[in-house]
Coordinates of C-alpha atoms in Angstrom, one line a residue:
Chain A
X23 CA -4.7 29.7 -16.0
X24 CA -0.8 29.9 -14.5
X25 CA 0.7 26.6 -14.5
X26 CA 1.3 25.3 -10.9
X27 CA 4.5 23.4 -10.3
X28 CA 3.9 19.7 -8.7
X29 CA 4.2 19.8 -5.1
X30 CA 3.2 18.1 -2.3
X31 CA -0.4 18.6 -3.0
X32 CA -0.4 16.7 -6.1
X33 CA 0.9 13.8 -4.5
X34 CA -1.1 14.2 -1.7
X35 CA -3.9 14.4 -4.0
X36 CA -2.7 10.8 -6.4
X37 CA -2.6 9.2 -2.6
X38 CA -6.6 10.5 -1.7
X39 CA -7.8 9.3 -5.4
X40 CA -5.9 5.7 -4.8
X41 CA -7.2 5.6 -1.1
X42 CA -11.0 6.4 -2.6
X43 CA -10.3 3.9 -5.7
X44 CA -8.8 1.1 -2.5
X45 CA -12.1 1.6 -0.6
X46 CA -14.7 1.5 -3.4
X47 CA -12.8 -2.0 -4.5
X48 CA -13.3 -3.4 -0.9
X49 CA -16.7 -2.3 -0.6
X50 CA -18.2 -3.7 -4.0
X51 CA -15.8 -6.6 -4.5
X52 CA -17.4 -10.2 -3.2
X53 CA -14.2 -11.9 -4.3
X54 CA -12.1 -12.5 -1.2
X55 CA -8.8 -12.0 -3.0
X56 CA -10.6 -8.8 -5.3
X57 CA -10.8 -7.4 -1.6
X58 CA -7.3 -8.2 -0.1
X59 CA -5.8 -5.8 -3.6
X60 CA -8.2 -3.5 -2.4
X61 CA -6.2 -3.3 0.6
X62 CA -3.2 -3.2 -0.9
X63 CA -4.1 0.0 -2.7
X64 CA -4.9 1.7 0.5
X65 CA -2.0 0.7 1.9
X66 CA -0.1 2.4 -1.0
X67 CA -1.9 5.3 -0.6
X68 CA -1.1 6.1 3.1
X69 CA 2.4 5.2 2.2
X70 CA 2.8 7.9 -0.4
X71 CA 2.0 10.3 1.9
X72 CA 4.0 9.3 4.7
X73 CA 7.0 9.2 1.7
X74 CA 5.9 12.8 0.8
X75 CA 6.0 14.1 4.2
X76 CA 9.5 12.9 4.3
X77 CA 10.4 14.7 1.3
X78 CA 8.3 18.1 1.4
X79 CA 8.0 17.9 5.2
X80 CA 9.8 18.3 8.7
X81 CA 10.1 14.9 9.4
X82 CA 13.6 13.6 8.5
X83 CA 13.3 10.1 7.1
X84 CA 11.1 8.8 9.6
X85 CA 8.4 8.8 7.3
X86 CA 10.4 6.4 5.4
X87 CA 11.5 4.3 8.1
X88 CA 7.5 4.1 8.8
X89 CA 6.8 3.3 4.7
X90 CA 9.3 0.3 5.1
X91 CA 7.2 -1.5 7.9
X92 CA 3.9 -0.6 6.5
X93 CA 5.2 -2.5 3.6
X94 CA 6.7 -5.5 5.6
X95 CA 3.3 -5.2 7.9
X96 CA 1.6 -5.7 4.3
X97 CA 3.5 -8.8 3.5
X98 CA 2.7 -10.5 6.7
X99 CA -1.2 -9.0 6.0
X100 CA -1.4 -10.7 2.6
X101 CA 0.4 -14.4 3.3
X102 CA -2.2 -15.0 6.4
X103 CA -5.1 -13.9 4.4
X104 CA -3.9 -15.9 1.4
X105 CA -3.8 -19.0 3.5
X106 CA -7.2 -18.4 5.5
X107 CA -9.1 -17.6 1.5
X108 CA -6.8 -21.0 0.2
X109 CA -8.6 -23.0 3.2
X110 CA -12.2 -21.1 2.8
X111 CA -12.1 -22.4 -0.9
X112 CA -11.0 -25.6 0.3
X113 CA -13.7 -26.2 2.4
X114 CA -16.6 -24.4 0.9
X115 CA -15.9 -24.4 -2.7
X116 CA -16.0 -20.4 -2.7
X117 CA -14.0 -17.3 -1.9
X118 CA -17.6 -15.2 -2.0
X119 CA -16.9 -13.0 1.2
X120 CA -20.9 -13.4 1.2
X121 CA -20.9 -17.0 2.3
X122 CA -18.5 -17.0 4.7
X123 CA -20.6 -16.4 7.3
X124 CA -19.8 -20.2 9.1
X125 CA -17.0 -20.6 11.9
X126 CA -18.0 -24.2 12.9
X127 CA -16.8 -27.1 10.4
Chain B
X28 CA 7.1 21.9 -18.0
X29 CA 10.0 20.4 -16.0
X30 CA 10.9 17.1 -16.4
X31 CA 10.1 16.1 -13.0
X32 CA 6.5 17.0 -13.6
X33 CA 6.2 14.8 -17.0
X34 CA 7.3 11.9 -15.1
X35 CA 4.8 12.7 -12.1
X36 CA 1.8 12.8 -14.2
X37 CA 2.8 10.1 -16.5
X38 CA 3.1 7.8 -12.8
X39 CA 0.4 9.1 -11.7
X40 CA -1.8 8.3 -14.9
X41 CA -0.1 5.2 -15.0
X42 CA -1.4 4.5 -11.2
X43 CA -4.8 5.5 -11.5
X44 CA -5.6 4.2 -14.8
X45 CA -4.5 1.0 -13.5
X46 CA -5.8 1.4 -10.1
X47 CA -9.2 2.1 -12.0
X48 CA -8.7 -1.3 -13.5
X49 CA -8.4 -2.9 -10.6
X50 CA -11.7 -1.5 -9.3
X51 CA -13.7 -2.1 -12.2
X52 CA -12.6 -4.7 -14.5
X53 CA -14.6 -8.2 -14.3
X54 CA -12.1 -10.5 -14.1
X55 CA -10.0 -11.1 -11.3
X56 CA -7.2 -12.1 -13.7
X57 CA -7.0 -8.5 -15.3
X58 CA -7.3 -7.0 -12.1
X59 CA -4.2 -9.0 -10.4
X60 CA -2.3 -8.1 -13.5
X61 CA -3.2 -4.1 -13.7
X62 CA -1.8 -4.3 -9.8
X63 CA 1.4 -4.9 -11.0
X64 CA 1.5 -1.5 -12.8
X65 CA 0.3 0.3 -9.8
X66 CA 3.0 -0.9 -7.9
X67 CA 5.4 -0.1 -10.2
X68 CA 4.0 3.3 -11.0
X69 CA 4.0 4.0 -7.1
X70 CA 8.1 3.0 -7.1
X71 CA 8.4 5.4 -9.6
X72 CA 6.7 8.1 -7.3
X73 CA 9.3 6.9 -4.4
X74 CA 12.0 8.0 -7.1
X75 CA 10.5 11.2 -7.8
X76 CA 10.1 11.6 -4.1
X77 CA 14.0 10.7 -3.5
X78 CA 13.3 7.3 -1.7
X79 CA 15.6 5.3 -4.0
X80 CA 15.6 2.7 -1.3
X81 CA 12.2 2.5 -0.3
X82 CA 11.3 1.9 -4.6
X83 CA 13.7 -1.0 -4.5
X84 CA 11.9 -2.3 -1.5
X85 CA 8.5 -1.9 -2.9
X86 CA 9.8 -3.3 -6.3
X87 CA 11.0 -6.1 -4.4
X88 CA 9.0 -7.1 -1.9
X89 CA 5.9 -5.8 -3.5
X90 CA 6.2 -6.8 -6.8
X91 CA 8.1 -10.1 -6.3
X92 CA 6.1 -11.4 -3.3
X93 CA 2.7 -9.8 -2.7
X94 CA 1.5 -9.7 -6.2
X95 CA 3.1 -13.5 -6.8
X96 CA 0.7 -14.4 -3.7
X97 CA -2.4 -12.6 -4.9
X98 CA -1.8 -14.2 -8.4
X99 CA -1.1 -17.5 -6.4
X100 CA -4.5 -17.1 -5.5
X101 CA -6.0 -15.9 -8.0
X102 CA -4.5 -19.2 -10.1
X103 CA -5.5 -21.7 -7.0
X104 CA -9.3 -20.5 -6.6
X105 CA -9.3 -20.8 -10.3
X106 CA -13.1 -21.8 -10.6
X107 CA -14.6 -18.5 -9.5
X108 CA -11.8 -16.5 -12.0
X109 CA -14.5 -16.0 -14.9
X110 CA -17.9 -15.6 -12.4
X111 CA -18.9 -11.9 -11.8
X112 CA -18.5 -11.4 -8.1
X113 CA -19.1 -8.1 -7.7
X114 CA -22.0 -6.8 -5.6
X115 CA -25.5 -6.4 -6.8
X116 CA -25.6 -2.8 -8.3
X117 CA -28.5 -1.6 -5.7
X118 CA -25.5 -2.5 -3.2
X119 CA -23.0 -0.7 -5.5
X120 CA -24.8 2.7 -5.8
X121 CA -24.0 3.6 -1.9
X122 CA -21.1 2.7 -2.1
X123 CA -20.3 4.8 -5.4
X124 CA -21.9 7.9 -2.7
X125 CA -19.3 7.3 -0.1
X126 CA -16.8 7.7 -2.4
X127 CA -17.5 10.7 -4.1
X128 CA -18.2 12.3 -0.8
X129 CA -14.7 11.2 0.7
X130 CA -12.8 11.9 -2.4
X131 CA -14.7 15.5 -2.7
X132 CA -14.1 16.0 1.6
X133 CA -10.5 14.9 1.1
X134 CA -10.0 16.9 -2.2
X135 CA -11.4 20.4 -0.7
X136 CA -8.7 20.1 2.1
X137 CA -5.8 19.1 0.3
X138 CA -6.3 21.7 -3.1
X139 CA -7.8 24.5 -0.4
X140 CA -5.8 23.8 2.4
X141 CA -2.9 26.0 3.5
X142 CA -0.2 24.0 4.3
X143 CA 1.8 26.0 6.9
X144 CA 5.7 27.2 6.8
X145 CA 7.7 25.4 9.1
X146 CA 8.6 28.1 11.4
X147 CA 5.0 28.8 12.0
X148 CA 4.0 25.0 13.2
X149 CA 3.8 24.9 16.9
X150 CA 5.9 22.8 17.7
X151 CA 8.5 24.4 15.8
X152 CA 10.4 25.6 19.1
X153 CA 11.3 23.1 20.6
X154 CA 14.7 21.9 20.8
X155 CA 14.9 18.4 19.3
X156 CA 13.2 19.1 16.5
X157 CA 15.9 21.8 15.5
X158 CA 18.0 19.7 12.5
X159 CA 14.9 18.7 11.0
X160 CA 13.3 21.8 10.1
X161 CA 16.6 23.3 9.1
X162 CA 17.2 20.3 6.9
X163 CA 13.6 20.9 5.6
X164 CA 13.4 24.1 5.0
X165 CA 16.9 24.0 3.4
X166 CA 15.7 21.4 1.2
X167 CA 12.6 23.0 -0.2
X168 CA 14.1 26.1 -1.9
X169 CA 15.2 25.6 -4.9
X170 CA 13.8 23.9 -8.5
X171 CA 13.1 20.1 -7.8
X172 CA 16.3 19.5 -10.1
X173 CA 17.8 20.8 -7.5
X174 CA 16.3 19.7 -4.3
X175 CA 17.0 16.0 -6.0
X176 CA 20.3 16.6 -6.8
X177 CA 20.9 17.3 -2.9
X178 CA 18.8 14.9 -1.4
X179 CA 19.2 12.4 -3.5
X180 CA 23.0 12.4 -5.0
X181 CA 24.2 10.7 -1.6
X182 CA 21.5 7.9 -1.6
X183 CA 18.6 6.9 1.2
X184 CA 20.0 3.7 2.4
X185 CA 22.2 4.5 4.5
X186 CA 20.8 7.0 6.6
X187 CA 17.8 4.8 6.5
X188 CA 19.7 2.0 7.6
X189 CA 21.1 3.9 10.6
X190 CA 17.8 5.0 11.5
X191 CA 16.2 1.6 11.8
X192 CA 18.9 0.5 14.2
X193 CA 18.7 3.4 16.4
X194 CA 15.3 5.4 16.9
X195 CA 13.2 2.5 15.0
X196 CA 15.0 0.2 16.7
X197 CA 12.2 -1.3 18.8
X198 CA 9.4 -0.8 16.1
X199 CA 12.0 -2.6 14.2
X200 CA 12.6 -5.8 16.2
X201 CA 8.9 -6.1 16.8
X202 CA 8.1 -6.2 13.4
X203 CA 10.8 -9.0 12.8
X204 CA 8.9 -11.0 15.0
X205 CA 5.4 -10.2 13.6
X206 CA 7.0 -11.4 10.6
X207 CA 8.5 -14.5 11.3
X208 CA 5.1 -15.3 13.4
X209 CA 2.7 -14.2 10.5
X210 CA 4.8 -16.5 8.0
X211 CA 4.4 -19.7 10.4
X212 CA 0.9 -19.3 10.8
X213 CA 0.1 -18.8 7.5
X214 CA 1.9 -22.1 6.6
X215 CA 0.3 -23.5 9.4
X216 CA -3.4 -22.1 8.2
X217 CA -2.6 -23.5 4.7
X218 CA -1.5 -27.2 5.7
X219 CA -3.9 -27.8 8.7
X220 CA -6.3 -30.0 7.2
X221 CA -4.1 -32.1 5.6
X222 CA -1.4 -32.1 8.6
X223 CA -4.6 -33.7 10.8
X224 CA -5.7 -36.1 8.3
X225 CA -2.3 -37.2 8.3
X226 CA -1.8 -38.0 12.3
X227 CA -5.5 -39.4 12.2
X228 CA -4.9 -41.7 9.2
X229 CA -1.4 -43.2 9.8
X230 CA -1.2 -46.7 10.6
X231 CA -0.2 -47.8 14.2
X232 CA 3.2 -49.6 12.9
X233 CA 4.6 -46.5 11.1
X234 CA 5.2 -44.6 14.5

């Protein structure tokens, strides 16, 4: 078997096997914060490829440009869902995404 | 093998060991810790991918500020760190099933797939896009040594810097603002309860 150079299939490849690892940890996790990491790794995964497009593709650094406010988008994601799991424990005593099925006080 | 592939698979065995870790392991203490190697494993793909600036950024800003907020978390709801909370594994099974079948779908297209030369896309005509695919395709001849010593000797910041001023400049200003209102409502979210209990409880003289 002929070794194949890496390319932009392999990292197009990592980015699918961190996407399916982001979404199986979202789905089976009951731990609020277990599933906000879950979204970080997705989040990682779409911005490998957008940085891989940039390098092996057409598109000229916006892919970059797009990475950098995924990233600041993921910042603002994970402060607001921090606070809203820091006031579910408060008031219920858990962060099971189960039991927070309650909007009234 | 090339340098450049050493250090790709040794990140990328680095990301999804960790990454595995995070999916699997029992305690939520282990799995806010193994994130900290995936995020650095992934900067260490931006450098192999000659985004110097972007691996600073997620260094930065992922590293010193998401993963200090998940661990914040992790630390605050400390009474569920040790209880097993994942789902029951009758739940766990279908889940397992979507996942193969994505990872298999997404696999067949990208190892399969035929990625096409740039002067065969369609849109490869038209006038404004003219730099770019010269750029491109003048980038991607040549041993990665090489493409890396070209792309990469003058740096990404600037050009990315320019670029976030000019055509991102709108995408950019909005997101300034998301920012700045996502960071006062989560301190407002955090500090409700007590901020009420506060204005209910003070006594009539201290106004």
């Amino acid at each position: 078997m002929n070794y194949i150079p890496v390319g932009l299939t392999h990292f197009l490849v990592l980015s699918a096997v961190l996407l399916v690892l982001g979404i199986f940890t979202m789905l089976t996790r009951r731990n609020a914060i277990a599933v906000l990491m879950g979204i970080e790794l997705i989040l990682n995964a779409a911005n490998i490829n957008f940085v891989a497009f940039t390098r092996y593709g057409a598109i000229n650094l916006g892919g970059q440009a797009i990475a950098l406010f995924v990233i600041v988008m993921a910042a603002c994601e994970a402060a607001v869902a921090l606070a809203i799991v820091l006031n579910l424990f408060k008031r219920q005593g858990s962060i099971n995404v189960r039991q927070a099925d309650q909007l009234r006080d | 093998m090339p340098l450049f592939d050493i250090f790709f698979y040794l990140f990328a065995a680095a990301i999804v060991a960790s990454a595995a870790v995070v999916c699997f392991s029992r305690n939520i203490v282990h799995a806010a810790f193994s994130l900290l190697f995936t995020f650095f494993g992934i900067a260490g793909i931006y450098v192999l991918l000659a985004a110097d600036f972007l691996a600073i950024s997620q260094v930065l800003i992922y590293v010193g500020g998401i993963l200090v907020l998940i661990v914040f978390g992790v630390m605050l709801t400390n009474r569920v760190t040790n209880i097993d909370l994942r789902s029951a594994l009758k739940s766990r099974i279908p889940a397992l099933v979507i996942c193969l079948a994505l990872l298999c779908l997404l696999g067949s297209f990208l190892v399969e797939g035929h990625w096409m030369k740039f002067d065969q896309m369609p849109w490869s005509r038209s006038p404004w896009n003219k730099d770019a695919i010269e750029q491109a395709t003048h980038a991607v001849q040549g041993t990665p040594r090489e493409i890396l010593d070209h792309q990469g000797s003058q740096g990404t910041a600037m050009a990315l810097g320019t670029l976030l001023l000019t055509d991102y400049l709108l995408p950019f200003e909005l997101v300034s603002v998301v920012l700045l209102v996502a960071l006062i409502g989560a301190a407002m979210i955090a500090r409700k309860e007590t901020f009420l209990l506060a204005k209910h409880n003070r006594p009539e003289g201290s106004r």
